[in-house]
PDB file of N, CA and C in Angstrom:
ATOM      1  N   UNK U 121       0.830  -1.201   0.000  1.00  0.00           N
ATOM      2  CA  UNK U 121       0.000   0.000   0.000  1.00  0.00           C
ATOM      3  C   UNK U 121       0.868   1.255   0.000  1.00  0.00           C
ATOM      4  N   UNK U 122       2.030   1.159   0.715  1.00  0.00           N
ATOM      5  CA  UNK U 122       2.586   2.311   0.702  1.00  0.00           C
ATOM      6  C   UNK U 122       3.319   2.867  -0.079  1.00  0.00           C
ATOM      7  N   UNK U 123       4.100   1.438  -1.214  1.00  0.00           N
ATOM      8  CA  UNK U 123       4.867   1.807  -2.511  1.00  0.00           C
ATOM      9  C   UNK U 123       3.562   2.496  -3.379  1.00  0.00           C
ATOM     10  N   UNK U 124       2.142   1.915  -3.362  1.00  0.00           N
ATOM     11  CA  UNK U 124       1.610   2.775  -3.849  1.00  0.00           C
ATOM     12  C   UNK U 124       1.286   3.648  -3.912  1.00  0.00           C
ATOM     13  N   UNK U 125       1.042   4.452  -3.000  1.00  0.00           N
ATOM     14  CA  UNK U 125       0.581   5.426  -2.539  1.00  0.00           C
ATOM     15  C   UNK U 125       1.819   6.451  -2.854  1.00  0.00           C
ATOM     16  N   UNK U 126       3.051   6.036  -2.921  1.00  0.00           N
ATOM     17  CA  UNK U 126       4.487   6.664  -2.773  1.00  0.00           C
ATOM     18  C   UNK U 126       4.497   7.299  -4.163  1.00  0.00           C
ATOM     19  N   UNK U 127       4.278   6.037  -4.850  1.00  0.00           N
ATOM     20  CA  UNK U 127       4.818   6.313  -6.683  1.00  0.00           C
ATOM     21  C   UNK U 127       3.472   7.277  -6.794  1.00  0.00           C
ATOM     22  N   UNK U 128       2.546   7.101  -6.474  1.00  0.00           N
ATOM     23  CA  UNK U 128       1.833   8.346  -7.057  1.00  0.00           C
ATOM     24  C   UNK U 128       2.219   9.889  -6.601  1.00  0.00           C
ATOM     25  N   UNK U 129       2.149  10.160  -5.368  1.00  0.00           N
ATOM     26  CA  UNK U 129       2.776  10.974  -4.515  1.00  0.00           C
ATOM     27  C   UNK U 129       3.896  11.778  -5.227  1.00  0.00           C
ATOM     28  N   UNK U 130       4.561  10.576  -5.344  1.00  0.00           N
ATOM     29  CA  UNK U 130       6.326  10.948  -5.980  1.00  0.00           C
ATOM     30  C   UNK U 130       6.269  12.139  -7.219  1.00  0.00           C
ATOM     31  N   UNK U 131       4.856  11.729  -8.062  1.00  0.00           N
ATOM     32  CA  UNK U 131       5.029  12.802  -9.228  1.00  0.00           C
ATOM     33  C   UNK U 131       4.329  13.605  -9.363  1.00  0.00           C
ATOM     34  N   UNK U 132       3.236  13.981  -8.718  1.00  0.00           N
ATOM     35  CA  UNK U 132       2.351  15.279  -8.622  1.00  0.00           C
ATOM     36  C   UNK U 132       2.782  16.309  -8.538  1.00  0.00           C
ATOM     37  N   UNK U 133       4.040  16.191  -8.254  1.00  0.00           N
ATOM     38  CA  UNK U 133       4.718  18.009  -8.138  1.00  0.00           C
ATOM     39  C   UNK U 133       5.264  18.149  -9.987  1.00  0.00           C
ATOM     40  N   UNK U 134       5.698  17.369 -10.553  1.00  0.00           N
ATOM     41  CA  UNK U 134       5.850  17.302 -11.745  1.00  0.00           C
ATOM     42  C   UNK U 134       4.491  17.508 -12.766  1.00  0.00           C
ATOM     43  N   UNK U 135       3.375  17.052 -12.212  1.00  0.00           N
ATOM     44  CA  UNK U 135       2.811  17.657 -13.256  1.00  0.00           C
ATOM     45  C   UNK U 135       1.940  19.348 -13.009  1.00  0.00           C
ATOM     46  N   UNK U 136       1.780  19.081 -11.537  1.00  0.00           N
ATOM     47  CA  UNK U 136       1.718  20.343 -11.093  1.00  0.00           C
ATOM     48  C   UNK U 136       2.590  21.508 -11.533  1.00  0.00           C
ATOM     49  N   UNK U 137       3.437  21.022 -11.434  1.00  0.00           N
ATOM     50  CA  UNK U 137       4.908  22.267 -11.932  1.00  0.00           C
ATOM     51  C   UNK U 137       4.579  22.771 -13.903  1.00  0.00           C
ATOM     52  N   UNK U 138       4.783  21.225 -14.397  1.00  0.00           N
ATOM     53  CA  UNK U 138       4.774  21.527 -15.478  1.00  0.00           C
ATOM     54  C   UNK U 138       3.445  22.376 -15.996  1.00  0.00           C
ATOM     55  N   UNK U 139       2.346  21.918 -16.092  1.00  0.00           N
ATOM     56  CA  UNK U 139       1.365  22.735 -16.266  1.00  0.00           C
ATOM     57  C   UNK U 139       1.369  24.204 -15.713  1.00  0.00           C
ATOM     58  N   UNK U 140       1.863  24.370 -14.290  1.00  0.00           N
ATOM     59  CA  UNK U 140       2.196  25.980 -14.260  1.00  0.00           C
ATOM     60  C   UNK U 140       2.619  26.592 -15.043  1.00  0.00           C
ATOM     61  N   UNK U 141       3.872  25.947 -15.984  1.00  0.00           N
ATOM     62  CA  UNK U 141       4.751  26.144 -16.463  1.00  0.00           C
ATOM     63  C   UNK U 141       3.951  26.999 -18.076  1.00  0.00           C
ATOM     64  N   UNK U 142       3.359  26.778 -18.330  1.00  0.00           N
ATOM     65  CA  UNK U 142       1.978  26.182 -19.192  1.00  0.00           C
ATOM     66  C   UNK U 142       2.108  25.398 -20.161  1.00  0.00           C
ATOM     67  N   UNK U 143       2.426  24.449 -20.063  1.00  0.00           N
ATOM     68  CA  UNK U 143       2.520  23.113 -21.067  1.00  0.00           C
ATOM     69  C   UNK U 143       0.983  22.368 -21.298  1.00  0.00           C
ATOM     70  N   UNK U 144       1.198  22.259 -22.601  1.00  0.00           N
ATOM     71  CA  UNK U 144      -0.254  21.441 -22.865  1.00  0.00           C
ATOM     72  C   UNK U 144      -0.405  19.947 -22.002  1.00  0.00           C
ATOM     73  N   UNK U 145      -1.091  19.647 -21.403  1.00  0.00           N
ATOM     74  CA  UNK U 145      -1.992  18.110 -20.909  1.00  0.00           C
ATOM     75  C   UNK U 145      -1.054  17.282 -21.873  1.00  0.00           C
ATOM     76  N   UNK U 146      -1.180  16.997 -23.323  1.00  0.00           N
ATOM     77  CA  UNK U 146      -0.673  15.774 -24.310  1.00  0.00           C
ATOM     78  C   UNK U 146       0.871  16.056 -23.741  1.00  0.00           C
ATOM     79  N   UNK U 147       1.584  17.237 -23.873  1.00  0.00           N
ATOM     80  CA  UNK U 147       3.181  17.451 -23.994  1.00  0.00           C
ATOM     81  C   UNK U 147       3.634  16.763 -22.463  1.00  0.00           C
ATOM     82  N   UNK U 148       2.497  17.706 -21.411  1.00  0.00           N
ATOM     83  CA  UNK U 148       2.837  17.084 -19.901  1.00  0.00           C
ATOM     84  C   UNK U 148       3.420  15.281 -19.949  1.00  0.00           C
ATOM     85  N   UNK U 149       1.832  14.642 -20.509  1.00  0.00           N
ATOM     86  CA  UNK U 149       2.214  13.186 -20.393  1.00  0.00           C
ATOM     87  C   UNK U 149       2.701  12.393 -20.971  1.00  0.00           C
ATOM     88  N   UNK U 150       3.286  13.120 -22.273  1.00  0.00           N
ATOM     89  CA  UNK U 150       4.377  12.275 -23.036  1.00  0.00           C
ATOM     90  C   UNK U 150       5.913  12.769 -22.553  1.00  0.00           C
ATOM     91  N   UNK U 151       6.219  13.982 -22.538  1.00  0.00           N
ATOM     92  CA  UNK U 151       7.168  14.256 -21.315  1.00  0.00           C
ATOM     93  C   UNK U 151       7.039  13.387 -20.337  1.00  0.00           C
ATOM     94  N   UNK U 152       6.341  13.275 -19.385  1.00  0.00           N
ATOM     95  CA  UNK U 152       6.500  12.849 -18.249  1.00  0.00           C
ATOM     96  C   UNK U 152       6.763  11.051 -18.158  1.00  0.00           C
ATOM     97  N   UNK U 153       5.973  10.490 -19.736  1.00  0.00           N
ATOM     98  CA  UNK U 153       6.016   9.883 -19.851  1.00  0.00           C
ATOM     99  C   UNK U 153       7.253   8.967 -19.826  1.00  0.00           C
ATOM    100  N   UNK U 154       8.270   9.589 -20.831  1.00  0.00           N
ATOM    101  CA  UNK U 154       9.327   8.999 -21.342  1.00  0.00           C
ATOM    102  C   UNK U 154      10.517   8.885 -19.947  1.00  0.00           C
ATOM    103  N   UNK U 155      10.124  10.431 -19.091  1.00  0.00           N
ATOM    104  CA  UNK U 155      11.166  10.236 -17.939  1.00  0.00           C
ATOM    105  C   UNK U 155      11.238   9.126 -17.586  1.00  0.00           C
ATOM    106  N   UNK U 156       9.443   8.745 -17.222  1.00  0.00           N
ATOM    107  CA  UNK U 156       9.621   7.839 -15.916  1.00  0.00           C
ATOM    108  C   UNK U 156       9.947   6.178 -16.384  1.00  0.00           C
ATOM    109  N   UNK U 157       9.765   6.131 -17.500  1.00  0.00           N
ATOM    110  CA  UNK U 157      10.000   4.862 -18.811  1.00  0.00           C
ATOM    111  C   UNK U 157      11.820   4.912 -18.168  1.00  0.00           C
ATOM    112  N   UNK U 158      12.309   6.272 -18.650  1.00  0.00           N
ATOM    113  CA  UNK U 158      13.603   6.446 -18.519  1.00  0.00           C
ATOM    114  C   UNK U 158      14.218   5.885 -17.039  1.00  0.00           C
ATOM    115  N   UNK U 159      13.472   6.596 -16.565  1.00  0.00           N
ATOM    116  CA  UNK U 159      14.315   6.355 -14.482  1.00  0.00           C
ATOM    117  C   UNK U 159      13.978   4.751 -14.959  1.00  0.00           C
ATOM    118  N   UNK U 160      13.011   3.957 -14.766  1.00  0.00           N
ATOM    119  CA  UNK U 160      12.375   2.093 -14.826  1.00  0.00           C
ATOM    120  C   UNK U 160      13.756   1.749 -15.680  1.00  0.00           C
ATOM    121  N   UNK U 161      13.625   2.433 -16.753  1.00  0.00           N
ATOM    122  CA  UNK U 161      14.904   1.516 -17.626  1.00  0.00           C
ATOM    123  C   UNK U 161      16.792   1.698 -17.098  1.00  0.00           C
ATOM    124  N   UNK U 162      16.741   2.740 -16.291  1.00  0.00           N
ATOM    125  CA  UNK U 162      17.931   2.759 -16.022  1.00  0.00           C
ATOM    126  C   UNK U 162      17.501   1.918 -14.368  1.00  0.00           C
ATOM    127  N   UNK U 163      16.947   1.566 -13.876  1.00  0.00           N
ATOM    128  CA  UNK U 163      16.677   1.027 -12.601  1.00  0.00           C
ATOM    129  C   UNK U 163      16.894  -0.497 -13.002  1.00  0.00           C
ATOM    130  N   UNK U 164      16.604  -0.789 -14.135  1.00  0.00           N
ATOM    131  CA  UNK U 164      16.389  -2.135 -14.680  1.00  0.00           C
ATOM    132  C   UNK U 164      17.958  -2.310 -15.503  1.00  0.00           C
ATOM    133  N   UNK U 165      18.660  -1.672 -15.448  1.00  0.00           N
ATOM    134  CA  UNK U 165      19.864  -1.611 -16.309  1.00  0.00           C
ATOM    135  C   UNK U 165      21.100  -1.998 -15.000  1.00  0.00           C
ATOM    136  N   UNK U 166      20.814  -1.157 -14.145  1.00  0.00           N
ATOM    137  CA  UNK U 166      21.652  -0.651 -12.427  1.00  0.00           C
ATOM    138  C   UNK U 166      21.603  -1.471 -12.076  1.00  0.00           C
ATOM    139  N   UNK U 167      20.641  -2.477 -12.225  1.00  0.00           N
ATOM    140  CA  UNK U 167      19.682  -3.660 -10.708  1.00  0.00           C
ATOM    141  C   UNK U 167      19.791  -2.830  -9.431  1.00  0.00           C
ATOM    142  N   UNK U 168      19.048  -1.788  -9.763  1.00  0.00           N
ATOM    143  CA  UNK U 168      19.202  -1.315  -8.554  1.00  0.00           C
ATOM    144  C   UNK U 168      17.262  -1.285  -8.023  1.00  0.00           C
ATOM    145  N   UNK U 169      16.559  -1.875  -8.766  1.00  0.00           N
ATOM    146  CA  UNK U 169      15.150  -1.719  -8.998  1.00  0.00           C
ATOM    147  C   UNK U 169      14.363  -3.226  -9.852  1.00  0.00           C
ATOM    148  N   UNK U 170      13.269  -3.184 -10.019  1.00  0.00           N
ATOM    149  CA  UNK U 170      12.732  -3.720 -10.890  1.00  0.00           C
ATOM    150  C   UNK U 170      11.893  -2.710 -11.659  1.00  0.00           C
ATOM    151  N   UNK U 171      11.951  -3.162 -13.086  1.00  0.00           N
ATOM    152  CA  UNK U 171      11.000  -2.551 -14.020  1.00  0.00           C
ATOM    153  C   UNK U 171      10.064  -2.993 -13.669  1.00  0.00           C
ATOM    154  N   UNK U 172       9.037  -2.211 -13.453  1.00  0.00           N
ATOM    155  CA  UNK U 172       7.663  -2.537 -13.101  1.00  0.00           C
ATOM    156  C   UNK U 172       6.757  -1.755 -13.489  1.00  0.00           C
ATOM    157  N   UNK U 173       5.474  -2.257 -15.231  1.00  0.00           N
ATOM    158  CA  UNK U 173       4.500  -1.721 -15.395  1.00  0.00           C
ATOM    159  C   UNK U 173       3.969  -0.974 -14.796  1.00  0.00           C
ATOM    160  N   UNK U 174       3.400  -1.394 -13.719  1.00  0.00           N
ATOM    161  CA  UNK U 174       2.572  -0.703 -12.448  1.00  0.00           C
ATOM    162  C   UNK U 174       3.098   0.140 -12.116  1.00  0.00           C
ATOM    163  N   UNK U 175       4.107   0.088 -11.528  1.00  0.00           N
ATOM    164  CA  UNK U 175       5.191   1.473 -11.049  1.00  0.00           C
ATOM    165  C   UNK U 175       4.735   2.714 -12.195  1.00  0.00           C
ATOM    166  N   UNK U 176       5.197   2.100 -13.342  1.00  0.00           N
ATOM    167  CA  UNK U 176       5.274   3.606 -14.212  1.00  0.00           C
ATOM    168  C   UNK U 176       3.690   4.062 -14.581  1.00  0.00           C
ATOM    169  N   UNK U 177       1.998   2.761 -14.640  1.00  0.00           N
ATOM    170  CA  UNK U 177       1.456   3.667 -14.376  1.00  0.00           C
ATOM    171  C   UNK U 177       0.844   4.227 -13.654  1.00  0.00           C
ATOM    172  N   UNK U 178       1.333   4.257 -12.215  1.00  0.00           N
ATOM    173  CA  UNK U 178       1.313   4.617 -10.650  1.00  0.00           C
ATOM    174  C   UNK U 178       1.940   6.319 -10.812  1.00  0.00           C
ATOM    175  N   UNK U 179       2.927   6.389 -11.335  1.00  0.00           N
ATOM    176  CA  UNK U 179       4.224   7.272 -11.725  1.00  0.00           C
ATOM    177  C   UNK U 179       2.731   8.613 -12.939  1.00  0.00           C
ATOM    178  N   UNK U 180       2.763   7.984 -13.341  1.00  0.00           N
ATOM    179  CA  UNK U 180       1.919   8.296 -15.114  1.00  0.00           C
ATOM    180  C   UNK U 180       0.213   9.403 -13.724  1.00  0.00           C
ATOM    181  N   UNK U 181      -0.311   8.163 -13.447  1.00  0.00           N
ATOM    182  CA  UNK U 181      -1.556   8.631 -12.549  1.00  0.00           C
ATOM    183  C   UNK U 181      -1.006   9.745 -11.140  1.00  0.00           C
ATOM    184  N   UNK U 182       0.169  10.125 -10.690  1.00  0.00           N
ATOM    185  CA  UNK U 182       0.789  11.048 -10.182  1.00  0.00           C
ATOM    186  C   UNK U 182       0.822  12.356 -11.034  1.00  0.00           C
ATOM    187  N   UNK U 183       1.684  12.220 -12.055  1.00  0.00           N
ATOM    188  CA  UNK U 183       1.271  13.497 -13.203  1.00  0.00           C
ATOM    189  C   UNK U 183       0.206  14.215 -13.182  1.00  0.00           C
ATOM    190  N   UNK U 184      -0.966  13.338 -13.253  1.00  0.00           N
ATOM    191  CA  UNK U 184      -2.520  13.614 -13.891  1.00  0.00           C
ATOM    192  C   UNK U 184      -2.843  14.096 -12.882  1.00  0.00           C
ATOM    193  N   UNK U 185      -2.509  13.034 -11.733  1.00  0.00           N
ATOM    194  CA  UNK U 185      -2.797  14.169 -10.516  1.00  0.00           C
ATOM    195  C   UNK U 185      -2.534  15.318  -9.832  1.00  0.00           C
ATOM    196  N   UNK U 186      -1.180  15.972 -10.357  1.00  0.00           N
ATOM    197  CA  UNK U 186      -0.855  17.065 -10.537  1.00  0.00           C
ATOM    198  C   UNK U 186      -1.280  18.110 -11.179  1.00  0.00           C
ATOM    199  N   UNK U 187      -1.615  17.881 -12.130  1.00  0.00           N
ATOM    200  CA  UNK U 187      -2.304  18.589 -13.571  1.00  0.00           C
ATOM    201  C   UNK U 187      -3.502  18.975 -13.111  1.00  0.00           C
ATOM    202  N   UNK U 188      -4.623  17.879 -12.877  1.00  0.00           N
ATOM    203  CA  UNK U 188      -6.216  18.026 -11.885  1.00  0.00           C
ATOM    204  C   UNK U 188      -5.986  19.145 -10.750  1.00  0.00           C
ATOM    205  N   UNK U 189      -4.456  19.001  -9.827  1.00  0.00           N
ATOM    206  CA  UNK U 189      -4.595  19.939  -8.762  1.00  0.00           C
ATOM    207  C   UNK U 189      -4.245  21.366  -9.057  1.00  0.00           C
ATOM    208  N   UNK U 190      -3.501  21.556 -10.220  1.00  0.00           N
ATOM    209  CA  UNK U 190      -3.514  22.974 -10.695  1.00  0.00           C
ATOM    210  C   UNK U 190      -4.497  23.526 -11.258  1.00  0.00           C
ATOM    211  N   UNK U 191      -5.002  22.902 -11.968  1.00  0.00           N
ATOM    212  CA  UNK U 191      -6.311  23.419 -13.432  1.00  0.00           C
ATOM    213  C   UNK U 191      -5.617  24.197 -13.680  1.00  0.00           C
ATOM    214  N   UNK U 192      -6.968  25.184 -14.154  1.00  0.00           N
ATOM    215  CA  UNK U 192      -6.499  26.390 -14.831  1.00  0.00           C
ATOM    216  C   UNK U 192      -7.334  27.322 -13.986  1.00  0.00           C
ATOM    217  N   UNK U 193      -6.359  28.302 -13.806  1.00  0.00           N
ATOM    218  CA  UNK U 193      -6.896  29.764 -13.507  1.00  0.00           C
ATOM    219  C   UNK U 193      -7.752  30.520 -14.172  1.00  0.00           C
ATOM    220  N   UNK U 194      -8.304  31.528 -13.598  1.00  0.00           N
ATOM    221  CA  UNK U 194      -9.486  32.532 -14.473  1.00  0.00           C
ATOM    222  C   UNK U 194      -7.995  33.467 -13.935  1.00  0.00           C
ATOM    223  N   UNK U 195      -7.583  33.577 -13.428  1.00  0.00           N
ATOM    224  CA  UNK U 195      -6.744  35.345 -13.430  1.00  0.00           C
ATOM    225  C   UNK U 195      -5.798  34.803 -14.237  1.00  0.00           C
ATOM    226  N   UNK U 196      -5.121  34.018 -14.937  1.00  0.00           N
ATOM    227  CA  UNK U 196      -4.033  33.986 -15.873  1.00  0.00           C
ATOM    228  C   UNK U 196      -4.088  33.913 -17.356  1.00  0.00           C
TER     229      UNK U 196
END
């Protein structure tokens, strides 16, 4: 429960950020996408980890949840 709860956790400031940033929703999650593909594949390269589906879309549903907690503003 708590790795789950973690990997989502872990990336909400990333999509939060990015969307401040003002990046489109599609750019956010293919960006965000490839990182977290990236960190799994070098974790899986290191053995310092397992690649794990779930992880990345635990990782992926963190983003979104970032994105949902910013919206969009009426003053910007």
């Amino acid at each position: 429960f708590l790795n789950i709860i973690g990997n989502i956790i872990l990336y909400i400031p990333l999509g939060y950020l990015l969307k401040k940033k003002g990046f489109k929703n599609k750019k956010i999650i293919g960006l965000s996408s490839l990182m977290i593909i990236g960190f799994e594949f070098i974790q899986f390269i290191l053995k310092v980890g397992v690649f794990d589906f779930i992880d990345i879309c635990l990782n992926i549903g963190g983003v979104i949840t970032g994105m949902l907690v910013k919206g969009t503003d009426n003053n910007e």
